[in-house]
JSON list of C-alpha atoms in Angstrom, two decimals:
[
{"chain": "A", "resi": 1, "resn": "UNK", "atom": "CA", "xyz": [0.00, 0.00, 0.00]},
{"chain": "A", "resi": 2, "resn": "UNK", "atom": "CA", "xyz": [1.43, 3.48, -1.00]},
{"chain": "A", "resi": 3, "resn": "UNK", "atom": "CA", "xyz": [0.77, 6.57, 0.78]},
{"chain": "A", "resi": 4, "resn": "UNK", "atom": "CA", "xyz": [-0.16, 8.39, -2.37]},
{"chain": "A", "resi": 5, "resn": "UNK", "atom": "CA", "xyz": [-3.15, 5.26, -3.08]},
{"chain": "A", "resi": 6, "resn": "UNK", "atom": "CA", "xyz": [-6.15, 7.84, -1.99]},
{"chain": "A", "resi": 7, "resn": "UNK", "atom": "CA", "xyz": [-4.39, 9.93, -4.73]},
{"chain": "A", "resi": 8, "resn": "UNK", "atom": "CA", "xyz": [-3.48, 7.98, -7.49]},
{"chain": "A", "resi": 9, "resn": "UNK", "atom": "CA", "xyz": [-7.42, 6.68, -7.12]},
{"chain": "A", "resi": 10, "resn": "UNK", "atom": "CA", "xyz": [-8.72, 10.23, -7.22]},
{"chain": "A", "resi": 11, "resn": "UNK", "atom": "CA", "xyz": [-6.78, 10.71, -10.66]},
{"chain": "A", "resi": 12, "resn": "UNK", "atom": "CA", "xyz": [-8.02, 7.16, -11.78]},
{"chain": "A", "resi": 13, "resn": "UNK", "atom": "CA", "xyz": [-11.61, 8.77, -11.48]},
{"chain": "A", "resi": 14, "resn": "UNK", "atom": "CA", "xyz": [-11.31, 12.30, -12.56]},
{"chain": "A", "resi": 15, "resn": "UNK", "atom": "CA", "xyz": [-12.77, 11.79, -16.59]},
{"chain": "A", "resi": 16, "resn": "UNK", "atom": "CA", "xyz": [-10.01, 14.79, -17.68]},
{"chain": "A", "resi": 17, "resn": "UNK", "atom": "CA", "xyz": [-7.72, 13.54, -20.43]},
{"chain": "A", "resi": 18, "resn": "UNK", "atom": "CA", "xyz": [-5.41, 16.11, -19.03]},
{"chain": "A", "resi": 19, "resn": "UNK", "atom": "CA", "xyz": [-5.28, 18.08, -15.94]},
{"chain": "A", "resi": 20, "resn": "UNK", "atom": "CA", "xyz": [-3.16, 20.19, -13.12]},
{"chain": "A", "resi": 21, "resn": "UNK", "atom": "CA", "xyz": [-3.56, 19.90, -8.90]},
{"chain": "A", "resi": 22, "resn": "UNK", "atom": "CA", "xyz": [-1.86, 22.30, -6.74]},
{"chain": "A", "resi": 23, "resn": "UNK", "atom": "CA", "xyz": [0.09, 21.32, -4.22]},
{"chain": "A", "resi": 24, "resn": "UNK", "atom": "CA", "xyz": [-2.79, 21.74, -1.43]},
{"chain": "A", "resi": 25, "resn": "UNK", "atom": "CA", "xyz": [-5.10, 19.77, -3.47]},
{"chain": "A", "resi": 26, "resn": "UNK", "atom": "CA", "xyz": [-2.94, 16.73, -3.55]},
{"chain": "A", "resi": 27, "resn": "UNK", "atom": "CA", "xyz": [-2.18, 17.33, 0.12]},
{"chain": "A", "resi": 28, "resn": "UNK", "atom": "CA", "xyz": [-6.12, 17.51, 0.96]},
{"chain": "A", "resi": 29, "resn": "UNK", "atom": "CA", "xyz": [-6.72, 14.56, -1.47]},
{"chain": "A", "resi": 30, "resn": "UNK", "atom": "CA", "xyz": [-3.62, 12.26, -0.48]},
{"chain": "A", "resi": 31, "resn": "UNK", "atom": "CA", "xyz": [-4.14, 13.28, 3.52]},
{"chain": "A", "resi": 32, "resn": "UNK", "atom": "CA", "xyz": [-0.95, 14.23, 3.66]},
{"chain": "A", "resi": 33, "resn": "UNK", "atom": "CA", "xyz": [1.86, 16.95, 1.86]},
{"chain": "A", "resi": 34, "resn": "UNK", "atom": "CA", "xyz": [3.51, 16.82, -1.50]},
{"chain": "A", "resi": 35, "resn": "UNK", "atom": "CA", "xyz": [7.32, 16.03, -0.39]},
{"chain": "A", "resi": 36, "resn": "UNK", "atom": "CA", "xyz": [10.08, 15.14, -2.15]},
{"chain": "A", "resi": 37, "resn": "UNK", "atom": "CA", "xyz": [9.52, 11.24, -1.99]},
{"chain": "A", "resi": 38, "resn": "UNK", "atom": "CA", "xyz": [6.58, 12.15, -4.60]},
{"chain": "A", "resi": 39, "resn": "UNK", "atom": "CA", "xyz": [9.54, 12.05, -7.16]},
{"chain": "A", "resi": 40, "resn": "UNK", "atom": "CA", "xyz": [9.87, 8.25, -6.36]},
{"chain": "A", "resi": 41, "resn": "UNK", "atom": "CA", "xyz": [6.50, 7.22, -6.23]},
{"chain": "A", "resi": 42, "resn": "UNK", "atom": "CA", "xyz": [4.80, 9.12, -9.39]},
{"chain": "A", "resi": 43, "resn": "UNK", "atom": "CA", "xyz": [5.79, 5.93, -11.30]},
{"chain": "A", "resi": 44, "resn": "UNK", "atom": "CA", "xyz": [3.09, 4.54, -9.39]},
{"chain": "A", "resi": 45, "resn": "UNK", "atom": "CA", "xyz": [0.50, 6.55, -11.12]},
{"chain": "A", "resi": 46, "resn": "UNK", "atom": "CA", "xyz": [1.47, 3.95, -14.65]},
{"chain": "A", "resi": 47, "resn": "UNK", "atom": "CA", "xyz": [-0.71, 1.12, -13.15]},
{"chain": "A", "resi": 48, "resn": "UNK", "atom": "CA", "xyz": [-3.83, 3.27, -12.81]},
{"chain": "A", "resi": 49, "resn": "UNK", "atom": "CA", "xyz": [-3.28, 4.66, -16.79]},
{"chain": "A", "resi": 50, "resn": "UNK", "atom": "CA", "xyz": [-2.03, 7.82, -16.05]},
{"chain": "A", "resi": 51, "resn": "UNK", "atom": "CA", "xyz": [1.03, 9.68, -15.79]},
{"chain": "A", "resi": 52, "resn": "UNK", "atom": "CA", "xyz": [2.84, 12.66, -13.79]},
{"chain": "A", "resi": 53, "resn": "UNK", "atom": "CA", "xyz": [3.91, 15.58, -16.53]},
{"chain": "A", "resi": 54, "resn": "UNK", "atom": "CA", "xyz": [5.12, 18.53, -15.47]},
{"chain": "A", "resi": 55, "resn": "UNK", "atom": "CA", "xyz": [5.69, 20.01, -11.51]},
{"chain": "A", "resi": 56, "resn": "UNK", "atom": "CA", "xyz": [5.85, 23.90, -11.99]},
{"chain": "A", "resi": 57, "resn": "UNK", "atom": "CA", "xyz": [7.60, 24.63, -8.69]},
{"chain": "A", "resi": 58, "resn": "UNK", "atom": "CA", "xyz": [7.00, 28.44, -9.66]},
{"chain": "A", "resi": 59, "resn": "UNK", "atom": "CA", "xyz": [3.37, 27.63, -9.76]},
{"chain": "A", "resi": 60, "resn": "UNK", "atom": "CA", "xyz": [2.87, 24.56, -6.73]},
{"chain": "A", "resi": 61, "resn": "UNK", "atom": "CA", "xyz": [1.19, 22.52, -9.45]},
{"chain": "A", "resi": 62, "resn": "UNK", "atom": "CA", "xyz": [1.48, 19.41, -11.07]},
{"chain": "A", "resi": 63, "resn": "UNK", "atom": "CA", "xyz": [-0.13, 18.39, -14.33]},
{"chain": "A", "resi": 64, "resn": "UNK", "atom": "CA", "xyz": [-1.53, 14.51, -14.98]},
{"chain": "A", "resi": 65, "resn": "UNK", "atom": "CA", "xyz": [-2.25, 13.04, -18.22]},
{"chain": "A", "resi": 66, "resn": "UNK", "atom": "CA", "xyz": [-3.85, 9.73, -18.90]},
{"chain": "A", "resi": 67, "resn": "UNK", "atom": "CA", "xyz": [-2.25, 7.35, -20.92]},
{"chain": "A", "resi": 68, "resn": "UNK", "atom": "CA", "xyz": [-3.42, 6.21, -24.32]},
{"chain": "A", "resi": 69, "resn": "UNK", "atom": "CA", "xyz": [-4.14, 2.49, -24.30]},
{"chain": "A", "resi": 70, "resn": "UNK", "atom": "CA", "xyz": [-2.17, 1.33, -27.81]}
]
């Protein structure tokens, strides 16, 4: 079980081909703050068809695309 499930689940549902959270979204969503372990576990995000793109530091946000089924 990952910290970020309650997340990656919330993504899994949201019908948005593409999409951005701020950081206090995820935090409110996930239960818990975006740290810098979220680097390591964004590869989670694969098994539930979607994908991290960009973190805008700049802007606290970070955009989520689903994947494409080939």
């Amino acid at each position: 079980m990952s910290k970020y499930d309650s997340l990656w689940a919330h993504i899994q549902q949201d019908g948005r081909a593409q999409f951005k959270l701020t950081f206090d979204e995820i935090a409110q969503i996930a239960g818990l703050p975006l740290d810098y372990s979220f680097l390591t576990y964004k590869k989670e995000l694969l098994a539930y068809g979607c994908r991290v793109g960009k973190i805008s530091m700049k802007e606290q946000t970070v955009a989520f695309e689903r994947i494409e089924d080939a």
